[in-house]
Short mmCIF file of N, CA, C and O in Angstrom, two decimals:
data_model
loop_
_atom_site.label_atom_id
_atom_site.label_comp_id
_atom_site.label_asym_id
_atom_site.label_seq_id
_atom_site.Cartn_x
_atom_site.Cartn_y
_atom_site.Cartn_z
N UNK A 14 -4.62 -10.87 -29.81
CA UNK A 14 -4.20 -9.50 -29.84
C UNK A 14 -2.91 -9.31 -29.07
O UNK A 14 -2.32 -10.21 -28.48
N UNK A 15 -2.61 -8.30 -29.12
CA UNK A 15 -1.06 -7.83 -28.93
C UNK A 15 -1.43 -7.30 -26.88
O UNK A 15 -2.39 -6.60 -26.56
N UNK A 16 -0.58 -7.75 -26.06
CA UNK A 16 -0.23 -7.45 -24.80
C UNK A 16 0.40 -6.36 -24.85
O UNK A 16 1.46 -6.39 -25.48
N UNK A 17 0.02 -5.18 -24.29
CA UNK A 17 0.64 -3.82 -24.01
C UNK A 17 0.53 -3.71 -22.47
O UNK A 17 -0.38 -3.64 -21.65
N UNK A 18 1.99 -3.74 -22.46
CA UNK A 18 2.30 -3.71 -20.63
C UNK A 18 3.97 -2.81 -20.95
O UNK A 18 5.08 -3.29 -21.19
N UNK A 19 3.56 -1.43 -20.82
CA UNK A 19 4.93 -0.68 -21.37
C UNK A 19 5.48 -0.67 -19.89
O UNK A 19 4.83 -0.19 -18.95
N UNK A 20 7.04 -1.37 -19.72
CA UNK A 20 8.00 -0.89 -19.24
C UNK A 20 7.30 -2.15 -17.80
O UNK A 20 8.06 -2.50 -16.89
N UNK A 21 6.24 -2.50 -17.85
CA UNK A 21 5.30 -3.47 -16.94
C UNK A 21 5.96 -3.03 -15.52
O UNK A 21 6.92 -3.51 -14.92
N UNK A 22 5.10 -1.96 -15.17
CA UNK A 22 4.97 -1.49 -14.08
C UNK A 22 5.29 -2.10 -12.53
O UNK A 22 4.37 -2.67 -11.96
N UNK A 23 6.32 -1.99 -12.01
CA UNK A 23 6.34 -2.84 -11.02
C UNK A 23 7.14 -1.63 -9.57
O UNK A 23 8.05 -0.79 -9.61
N UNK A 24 6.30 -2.09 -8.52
CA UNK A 24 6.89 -0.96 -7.60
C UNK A 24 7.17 -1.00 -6.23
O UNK A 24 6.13 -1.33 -5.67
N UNK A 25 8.37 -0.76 -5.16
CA UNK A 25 8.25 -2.33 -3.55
C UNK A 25 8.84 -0.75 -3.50
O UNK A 25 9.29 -0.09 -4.44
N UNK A 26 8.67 -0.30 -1.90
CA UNK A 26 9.32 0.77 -1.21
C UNK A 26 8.42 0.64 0.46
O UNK A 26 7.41 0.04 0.82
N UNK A 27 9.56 1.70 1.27
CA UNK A 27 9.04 1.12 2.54
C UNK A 27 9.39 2.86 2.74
O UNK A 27 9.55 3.67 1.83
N UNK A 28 9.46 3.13 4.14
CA UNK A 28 9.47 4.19 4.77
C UNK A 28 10.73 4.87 5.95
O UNK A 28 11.08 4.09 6.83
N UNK A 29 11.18 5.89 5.96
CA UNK A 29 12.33 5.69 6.99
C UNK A 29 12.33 6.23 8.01
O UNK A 29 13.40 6.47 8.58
N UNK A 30 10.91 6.63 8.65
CA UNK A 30 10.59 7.23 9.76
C UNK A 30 9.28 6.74 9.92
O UNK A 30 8.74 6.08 9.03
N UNK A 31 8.56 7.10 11.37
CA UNK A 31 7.57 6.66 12.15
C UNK A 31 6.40 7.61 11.45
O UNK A 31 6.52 8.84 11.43
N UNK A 32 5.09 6.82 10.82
CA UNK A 32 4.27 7.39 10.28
C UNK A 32 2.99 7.57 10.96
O UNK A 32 2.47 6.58 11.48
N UNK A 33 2.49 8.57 11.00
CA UNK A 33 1.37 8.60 11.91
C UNK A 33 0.04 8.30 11.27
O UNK A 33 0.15 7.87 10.12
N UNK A 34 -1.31 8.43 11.79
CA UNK A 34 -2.57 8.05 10.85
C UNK A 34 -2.49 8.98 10.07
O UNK A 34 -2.00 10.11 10.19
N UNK A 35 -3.38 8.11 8.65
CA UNK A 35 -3.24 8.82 7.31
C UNK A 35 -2.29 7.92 6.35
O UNK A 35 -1.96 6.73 6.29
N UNK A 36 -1.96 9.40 5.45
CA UNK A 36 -1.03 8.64 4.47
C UNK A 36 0.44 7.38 5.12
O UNK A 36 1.22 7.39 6.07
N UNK A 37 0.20 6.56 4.09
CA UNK A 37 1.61 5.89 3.91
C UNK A 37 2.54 6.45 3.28
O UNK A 37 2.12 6.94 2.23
N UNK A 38 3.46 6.58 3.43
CA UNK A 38 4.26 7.37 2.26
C UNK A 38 5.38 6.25 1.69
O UNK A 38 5.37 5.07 2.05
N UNK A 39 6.14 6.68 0.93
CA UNK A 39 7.00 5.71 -0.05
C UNK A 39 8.51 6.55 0.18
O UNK A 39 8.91 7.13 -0.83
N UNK A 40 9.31 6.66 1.36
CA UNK A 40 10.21 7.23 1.53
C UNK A 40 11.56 6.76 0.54
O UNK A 40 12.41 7.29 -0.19
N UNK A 41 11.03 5.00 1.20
CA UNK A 41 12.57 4.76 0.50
C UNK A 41 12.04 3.97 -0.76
O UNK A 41 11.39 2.96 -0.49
N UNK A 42 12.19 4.23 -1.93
CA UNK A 42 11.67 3.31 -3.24
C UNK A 42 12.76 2.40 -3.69
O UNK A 42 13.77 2.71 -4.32
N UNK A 43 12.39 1.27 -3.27
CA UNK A 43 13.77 0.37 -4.07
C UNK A 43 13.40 -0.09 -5.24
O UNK A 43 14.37 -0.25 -5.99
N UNK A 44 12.15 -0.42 -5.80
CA UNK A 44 12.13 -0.37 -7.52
C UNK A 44 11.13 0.27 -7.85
O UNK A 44 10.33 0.60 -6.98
N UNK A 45 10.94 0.54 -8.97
CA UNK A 45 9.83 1.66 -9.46
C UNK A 45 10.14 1.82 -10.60
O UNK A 45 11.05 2.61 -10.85
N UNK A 46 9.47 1.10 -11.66
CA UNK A 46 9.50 0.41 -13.05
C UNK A 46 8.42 1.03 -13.72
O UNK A 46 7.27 0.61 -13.59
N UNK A 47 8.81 2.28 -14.62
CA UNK A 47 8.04 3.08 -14.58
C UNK A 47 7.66 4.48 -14.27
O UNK A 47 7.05 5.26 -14.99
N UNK A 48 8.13 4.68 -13.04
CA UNK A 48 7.82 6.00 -11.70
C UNK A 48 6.64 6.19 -11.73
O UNK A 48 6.23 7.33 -11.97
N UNK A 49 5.58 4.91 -11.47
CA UNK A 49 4.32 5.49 -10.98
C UNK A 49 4.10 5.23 -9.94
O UNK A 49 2.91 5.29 -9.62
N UNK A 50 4.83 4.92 -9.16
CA UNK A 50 5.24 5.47 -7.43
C UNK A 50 5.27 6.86 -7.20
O UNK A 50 5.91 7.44 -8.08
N UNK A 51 4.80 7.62 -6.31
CA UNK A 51 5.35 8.89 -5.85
C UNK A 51 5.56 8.67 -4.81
O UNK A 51 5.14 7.60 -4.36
N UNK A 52 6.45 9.73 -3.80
CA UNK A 52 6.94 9.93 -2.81
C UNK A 52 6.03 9.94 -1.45
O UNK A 52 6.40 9.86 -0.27
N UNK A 53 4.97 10.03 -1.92
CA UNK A 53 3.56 10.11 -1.52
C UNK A 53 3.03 9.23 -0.89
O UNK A 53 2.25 9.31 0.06
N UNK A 54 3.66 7.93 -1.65
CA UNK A 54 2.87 6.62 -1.74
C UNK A 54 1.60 6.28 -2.51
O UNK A 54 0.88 5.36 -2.13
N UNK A 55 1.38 6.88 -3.37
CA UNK A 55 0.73 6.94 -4.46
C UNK A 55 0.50 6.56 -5.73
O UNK A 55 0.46 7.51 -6.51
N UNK A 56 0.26 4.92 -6.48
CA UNK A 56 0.51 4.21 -7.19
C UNK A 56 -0.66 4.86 -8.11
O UNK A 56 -1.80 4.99 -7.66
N UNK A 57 -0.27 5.31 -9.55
CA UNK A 57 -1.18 5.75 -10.51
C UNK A 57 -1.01 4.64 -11.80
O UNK A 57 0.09 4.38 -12.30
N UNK A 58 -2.08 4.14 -12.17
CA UNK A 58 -2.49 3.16 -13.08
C UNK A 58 -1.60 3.55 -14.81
O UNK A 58 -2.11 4.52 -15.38
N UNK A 59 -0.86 3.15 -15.29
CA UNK A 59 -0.39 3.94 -16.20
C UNK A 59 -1.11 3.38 -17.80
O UNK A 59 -0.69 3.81 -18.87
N UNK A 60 -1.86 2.70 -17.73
CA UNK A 60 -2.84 1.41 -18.22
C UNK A 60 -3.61 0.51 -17.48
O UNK A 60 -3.32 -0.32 -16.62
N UNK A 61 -5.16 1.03 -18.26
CA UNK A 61 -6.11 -0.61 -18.03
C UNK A 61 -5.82 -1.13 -17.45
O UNK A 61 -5.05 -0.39 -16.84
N UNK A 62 -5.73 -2.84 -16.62
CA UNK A 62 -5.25 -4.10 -16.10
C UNK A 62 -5.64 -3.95 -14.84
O UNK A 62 -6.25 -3.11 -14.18
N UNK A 63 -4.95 -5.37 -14.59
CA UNK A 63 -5.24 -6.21 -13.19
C UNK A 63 -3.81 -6.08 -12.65
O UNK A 63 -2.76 -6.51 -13.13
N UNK A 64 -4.08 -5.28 -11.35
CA UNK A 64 -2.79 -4.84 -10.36
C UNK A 64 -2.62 -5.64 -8.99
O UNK A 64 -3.38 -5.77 -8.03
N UNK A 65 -1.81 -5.94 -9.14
CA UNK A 65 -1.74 -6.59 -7.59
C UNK A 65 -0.91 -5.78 -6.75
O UNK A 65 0.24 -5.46 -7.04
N UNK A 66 -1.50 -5.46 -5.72
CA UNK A 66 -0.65 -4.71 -4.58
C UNK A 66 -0.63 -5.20 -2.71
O UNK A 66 -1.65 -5.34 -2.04
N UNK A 67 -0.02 -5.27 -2.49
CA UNK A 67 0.40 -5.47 -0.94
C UNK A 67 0.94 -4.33 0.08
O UNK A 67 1.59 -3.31 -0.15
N UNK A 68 0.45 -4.83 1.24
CA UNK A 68 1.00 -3.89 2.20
C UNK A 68 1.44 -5.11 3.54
O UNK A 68 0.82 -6.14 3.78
N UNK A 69 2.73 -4.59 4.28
CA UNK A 69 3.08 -5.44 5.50
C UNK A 69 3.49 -4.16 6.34
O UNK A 69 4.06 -3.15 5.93
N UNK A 70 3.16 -4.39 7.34
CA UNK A 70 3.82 -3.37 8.36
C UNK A 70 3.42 -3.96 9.61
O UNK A 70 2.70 -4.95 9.72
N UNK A 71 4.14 -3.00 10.93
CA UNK A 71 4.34 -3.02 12.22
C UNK A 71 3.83 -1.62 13.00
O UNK A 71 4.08 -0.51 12.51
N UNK A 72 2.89 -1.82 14.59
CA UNK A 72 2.82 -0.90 14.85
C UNK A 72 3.82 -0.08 15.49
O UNK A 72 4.56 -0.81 16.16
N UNK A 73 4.18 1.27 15.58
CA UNK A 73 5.03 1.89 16.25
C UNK A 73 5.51 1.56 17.72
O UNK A 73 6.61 1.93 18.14
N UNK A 74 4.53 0.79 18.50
CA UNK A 74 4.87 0.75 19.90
C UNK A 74 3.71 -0.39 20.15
O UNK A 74 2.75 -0.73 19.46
N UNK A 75 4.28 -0.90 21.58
CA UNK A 75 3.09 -2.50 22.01
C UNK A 75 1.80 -1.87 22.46
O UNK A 75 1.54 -0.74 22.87
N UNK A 76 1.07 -2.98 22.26
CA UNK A 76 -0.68 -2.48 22.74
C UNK A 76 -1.67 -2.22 21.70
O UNK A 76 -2.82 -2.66 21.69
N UNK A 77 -1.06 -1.37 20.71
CA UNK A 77 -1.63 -0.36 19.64
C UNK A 77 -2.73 -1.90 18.73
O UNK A 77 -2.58 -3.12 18.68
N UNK A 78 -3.63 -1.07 18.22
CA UNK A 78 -4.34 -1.77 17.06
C UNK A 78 -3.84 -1.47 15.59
O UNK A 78 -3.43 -0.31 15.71
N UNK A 79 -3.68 -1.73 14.65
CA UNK A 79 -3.72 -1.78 13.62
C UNK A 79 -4.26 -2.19 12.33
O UNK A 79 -4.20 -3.34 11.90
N UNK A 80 -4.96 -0.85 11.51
CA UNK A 80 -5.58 -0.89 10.52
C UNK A 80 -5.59 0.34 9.74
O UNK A 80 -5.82 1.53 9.94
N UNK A 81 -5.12 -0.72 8.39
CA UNK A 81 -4.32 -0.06 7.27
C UNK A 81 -5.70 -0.70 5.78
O UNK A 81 -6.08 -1.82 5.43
N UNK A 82 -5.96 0.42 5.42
CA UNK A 82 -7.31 0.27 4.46
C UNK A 82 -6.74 0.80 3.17
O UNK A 82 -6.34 1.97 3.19
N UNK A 83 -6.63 0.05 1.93
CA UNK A 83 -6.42 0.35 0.71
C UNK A 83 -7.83 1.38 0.22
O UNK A 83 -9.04 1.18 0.34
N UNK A 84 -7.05 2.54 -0.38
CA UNK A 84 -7.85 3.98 -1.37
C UNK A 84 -7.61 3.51 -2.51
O UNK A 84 -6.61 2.86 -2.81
N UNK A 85 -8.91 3.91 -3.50
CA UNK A 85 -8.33 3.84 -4.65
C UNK A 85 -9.23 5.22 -5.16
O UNK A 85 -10.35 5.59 -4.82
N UNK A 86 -8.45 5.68 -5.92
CA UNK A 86 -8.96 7.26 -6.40
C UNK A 86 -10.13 7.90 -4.98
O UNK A 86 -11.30 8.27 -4.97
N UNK A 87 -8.98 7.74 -3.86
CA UNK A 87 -9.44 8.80 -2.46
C UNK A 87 -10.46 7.76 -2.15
O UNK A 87 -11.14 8.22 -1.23
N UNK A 88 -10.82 6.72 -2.46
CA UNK A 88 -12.49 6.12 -1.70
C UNK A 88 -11.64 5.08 -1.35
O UNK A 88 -10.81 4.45 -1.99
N UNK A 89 -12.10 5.02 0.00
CA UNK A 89 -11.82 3.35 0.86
C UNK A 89 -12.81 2.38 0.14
O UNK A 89 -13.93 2.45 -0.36
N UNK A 90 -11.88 1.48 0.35
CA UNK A 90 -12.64 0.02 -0.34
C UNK A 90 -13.10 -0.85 0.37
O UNK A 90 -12.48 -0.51 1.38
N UNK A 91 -13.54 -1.50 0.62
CA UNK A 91 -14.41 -2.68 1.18
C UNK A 91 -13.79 -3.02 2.48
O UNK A 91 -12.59 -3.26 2.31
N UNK A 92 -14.20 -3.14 3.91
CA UNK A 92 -13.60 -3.97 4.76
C UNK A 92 -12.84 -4.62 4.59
O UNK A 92 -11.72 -4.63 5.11
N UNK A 93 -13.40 -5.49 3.62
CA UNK A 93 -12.80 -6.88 3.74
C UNK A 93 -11.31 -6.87 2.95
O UNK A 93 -10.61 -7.87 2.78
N UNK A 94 -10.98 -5.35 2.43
CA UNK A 94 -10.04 -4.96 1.64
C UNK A 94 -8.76 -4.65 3.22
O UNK A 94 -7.53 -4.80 3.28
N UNK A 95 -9.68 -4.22 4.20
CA UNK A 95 -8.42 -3.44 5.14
C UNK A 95 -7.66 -5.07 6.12
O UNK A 95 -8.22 -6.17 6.15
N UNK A 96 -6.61 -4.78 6.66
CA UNK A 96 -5.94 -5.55 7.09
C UNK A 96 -6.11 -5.28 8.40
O UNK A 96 -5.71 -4.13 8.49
N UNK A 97 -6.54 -5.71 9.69
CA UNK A 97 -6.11 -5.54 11.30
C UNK A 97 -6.36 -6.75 11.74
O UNK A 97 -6.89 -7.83 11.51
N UNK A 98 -5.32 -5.65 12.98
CA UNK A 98 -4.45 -6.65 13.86
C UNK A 98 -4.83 -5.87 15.40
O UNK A 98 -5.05 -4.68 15.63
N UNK A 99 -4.82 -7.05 16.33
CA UNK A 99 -4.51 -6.23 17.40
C UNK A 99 -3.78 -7.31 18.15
O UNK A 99 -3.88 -8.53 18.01
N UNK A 100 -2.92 -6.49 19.10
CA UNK A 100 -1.91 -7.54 19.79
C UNK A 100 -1.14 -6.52 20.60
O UNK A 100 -0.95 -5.33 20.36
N UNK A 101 -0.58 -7.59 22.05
CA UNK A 101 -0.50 -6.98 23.25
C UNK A 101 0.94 -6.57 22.75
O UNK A 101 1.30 -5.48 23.19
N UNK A 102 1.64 -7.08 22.09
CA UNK A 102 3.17 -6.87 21.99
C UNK A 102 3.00 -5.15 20.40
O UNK A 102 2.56 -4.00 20.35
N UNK A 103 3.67 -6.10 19.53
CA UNK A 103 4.02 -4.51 18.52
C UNK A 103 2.59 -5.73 17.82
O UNK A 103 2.66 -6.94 18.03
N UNK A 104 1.81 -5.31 17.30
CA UNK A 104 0.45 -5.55 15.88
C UNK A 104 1.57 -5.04 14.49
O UNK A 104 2.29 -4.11 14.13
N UNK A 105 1.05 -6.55 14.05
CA UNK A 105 1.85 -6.78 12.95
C UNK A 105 0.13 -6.84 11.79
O UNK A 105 -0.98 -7.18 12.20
N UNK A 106 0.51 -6.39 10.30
CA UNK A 106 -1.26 -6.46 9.38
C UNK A 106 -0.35 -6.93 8.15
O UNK A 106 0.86 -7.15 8.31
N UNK A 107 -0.85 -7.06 7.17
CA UNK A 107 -0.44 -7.58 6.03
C UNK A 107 -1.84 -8.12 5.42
O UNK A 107 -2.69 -8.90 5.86
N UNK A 108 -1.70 -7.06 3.66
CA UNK A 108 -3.17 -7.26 3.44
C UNK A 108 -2.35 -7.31 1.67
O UNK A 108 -1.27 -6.82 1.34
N UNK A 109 -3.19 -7.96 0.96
CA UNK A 109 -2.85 -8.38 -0.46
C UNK A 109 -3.37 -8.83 -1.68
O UNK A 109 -3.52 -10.05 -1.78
N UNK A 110 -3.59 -8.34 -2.32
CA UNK A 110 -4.89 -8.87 -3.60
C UNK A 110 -4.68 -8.84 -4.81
O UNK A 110 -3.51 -9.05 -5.16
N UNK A 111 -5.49 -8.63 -5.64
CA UNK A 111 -5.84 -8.25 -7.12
C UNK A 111 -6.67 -7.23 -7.38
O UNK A 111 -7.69 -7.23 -6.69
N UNK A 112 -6.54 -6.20 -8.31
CA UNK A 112 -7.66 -5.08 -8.07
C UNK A 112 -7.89 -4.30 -9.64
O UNK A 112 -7.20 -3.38 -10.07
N UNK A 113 -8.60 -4.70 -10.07
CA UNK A 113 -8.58 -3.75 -12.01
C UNK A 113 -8.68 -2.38 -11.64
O UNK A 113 -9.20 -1.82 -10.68
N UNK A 114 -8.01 -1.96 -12.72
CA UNK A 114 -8.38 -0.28 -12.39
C UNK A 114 -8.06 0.32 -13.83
O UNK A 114 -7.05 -0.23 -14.28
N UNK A 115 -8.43 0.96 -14.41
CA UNK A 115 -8.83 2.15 -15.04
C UNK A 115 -7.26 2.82 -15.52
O UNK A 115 -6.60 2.99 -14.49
N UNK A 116 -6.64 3.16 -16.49
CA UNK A 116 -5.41 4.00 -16.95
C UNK A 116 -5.82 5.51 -16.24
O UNK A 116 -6.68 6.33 -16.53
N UNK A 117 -5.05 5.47 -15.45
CA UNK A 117 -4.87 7.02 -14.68
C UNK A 117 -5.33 6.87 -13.13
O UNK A 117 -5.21 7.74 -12.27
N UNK A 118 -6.02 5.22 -12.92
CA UNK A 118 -6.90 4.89 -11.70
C UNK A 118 -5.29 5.23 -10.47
O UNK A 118 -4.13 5.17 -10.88
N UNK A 119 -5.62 5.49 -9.27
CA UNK A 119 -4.50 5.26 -8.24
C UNK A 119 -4.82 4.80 -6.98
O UNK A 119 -5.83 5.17 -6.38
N UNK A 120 -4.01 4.03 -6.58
CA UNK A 120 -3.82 3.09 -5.36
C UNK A 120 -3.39 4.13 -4.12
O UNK A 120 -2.45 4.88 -4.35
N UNK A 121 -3.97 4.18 -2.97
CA UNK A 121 -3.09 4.52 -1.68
C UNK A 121 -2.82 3.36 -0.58
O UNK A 121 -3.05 2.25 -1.07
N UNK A 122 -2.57 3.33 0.20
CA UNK A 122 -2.88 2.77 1.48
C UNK A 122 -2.64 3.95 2.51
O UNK A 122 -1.88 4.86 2.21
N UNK A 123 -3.44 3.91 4.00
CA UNK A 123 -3.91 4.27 4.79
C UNK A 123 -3.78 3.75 6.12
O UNK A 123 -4.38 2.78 6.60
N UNK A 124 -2.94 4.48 6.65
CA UNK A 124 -2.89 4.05 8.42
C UNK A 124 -4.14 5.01 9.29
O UNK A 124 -4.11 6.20 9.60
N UNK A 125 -5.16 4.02 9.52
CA UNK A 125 -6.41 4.33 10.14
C UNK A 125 -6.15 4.81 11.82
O UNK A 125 -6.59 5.82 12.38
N UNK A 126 -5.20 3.62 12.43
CA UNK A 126 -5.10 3.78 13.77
C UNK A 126 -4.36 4.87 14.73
O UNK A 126 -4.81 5.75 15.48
N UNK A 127 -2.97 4.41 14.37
CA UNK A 127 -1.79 4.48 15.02
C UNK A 127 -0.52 4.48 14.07
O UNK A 127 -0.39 4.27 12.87
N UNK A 128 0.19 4.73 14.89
CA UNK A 128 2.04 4.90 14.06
C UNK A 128 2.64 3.57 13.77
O UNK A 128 2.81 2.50 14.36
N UNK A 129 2.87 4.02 12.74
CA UNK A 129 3.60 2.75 12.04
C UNK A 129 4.99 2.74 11.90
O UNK A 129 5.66 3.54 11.24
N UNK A 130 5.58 1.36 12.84
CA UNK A 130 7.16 1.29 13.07
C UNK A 130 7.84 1.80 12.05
O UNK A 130 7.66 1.62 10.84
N UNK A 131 8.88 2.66 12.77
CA UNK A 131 9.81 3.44 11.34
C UNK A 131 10.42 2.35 10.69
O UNK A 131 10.13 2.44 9.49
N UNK A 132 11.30 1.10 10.94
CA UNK A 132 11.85 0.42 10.21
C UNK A 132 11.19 -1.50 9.10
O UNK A 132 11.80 -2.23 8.32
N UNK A 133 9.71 -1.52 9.67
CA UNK A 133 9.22 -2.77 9.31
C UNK A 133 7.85 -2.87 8.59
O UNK A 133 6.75 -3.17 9.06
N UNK A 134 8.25 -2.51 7.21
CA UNK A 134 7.23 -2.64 6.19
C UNK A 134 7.20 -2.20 5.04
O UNK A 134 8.21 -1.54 4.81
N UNK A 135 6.13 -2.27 3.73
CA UNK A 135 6.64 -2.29 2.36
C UNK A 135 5.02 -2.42 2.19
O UNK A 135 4.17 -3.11 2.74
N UNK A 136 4.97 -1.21 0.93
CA UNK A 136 3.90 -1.19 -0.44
C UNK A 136 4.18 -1.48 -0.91
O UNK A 136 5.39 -1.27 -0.92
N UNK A 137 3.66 -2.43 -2.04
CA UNK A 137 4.22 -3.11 -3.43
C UNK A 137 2.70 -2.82 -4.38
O UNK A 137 1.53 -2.84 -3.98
N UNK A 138 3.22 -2.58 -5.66
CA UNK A 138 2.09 -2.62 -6.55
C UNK A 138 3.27 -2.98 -8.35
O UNK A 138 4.40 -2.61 -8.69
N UNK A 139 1.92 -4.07 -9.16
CA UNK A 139 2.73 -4.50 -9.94
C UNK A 139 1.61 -4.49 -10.83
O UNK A 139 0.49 -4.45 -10.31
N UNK A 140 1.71 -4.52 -12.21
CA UNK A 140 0.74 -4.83 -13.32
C UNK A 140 0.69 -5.90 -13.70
O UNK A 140 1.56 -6.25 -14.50
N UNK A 141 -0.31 -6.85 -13.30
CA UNK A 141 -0.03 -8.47 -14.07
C UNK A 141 -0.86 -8.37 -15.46
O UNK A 141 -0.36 -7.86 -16.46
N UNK A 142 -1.62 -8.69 -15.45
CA UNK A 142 -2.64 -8.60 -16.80
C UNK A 142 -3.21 -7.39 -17.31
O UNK A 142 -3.94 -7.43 -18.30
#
């Protein structure tokens, strides 16, 4: 059968200020293949498939813990889905997978802890299959 992957969704953006717990947002978008990125940080499924998405970041200041938990349609996902770190200097997390979802399904990520360094980190979400 025929592969339908329109425009094959692909999306990397980071942030240009210090984010507090809660949303990630997608300040600065450097590709977004598609626009199912929002400003938000809010990756919406634009088709069926298998998505791979990543998160890397830094905490705002030394000491802090860090943990950043992938949403998908508002529900946290599995532990073993969130990324932490803790460390005496800046906590560095980086978390990355594969995840099917549903046409219209959407991705967040989530700063659980603490502030996240204004200049060191990136959401990515892409449609492979």
């Amino acid at each position: 059968g025929a592969v339908n992957m329109p425009q094959q969704p692909v999306a990397t953006a980071s942030w240009n200020s210090a984010l507090s717990v809660e949303q990630i947002t997608a300040d600065v978008i450097y590709v977004n293949i598609g626009s199912h990125l929002a400003a938000s940080g809010r990756f919406t499924a634009p088709i069926a498939g298998t998505y791979w998405y990543s998160f890397t970041g830094m905490s705002g200041s030394a000491g802090n813990h860090l943990s950043i938990r992938l949403y998908k349609n508002n529900t946290g996902l599995s532990n073993d889905l969130t990324a932490y770190t803790d460390d005496e200097t800046y906590a560095h997390a980086t978390s990355f997978g594969y995840i099917t979802l549903a046409a219209n399904d959407y991705l967040e990520f989530r700063n659980m802890l603490t502030t996240l360094h204004t200049s060191y980190g990136t959401i990515n979400f892409a449609l492979v299959a």
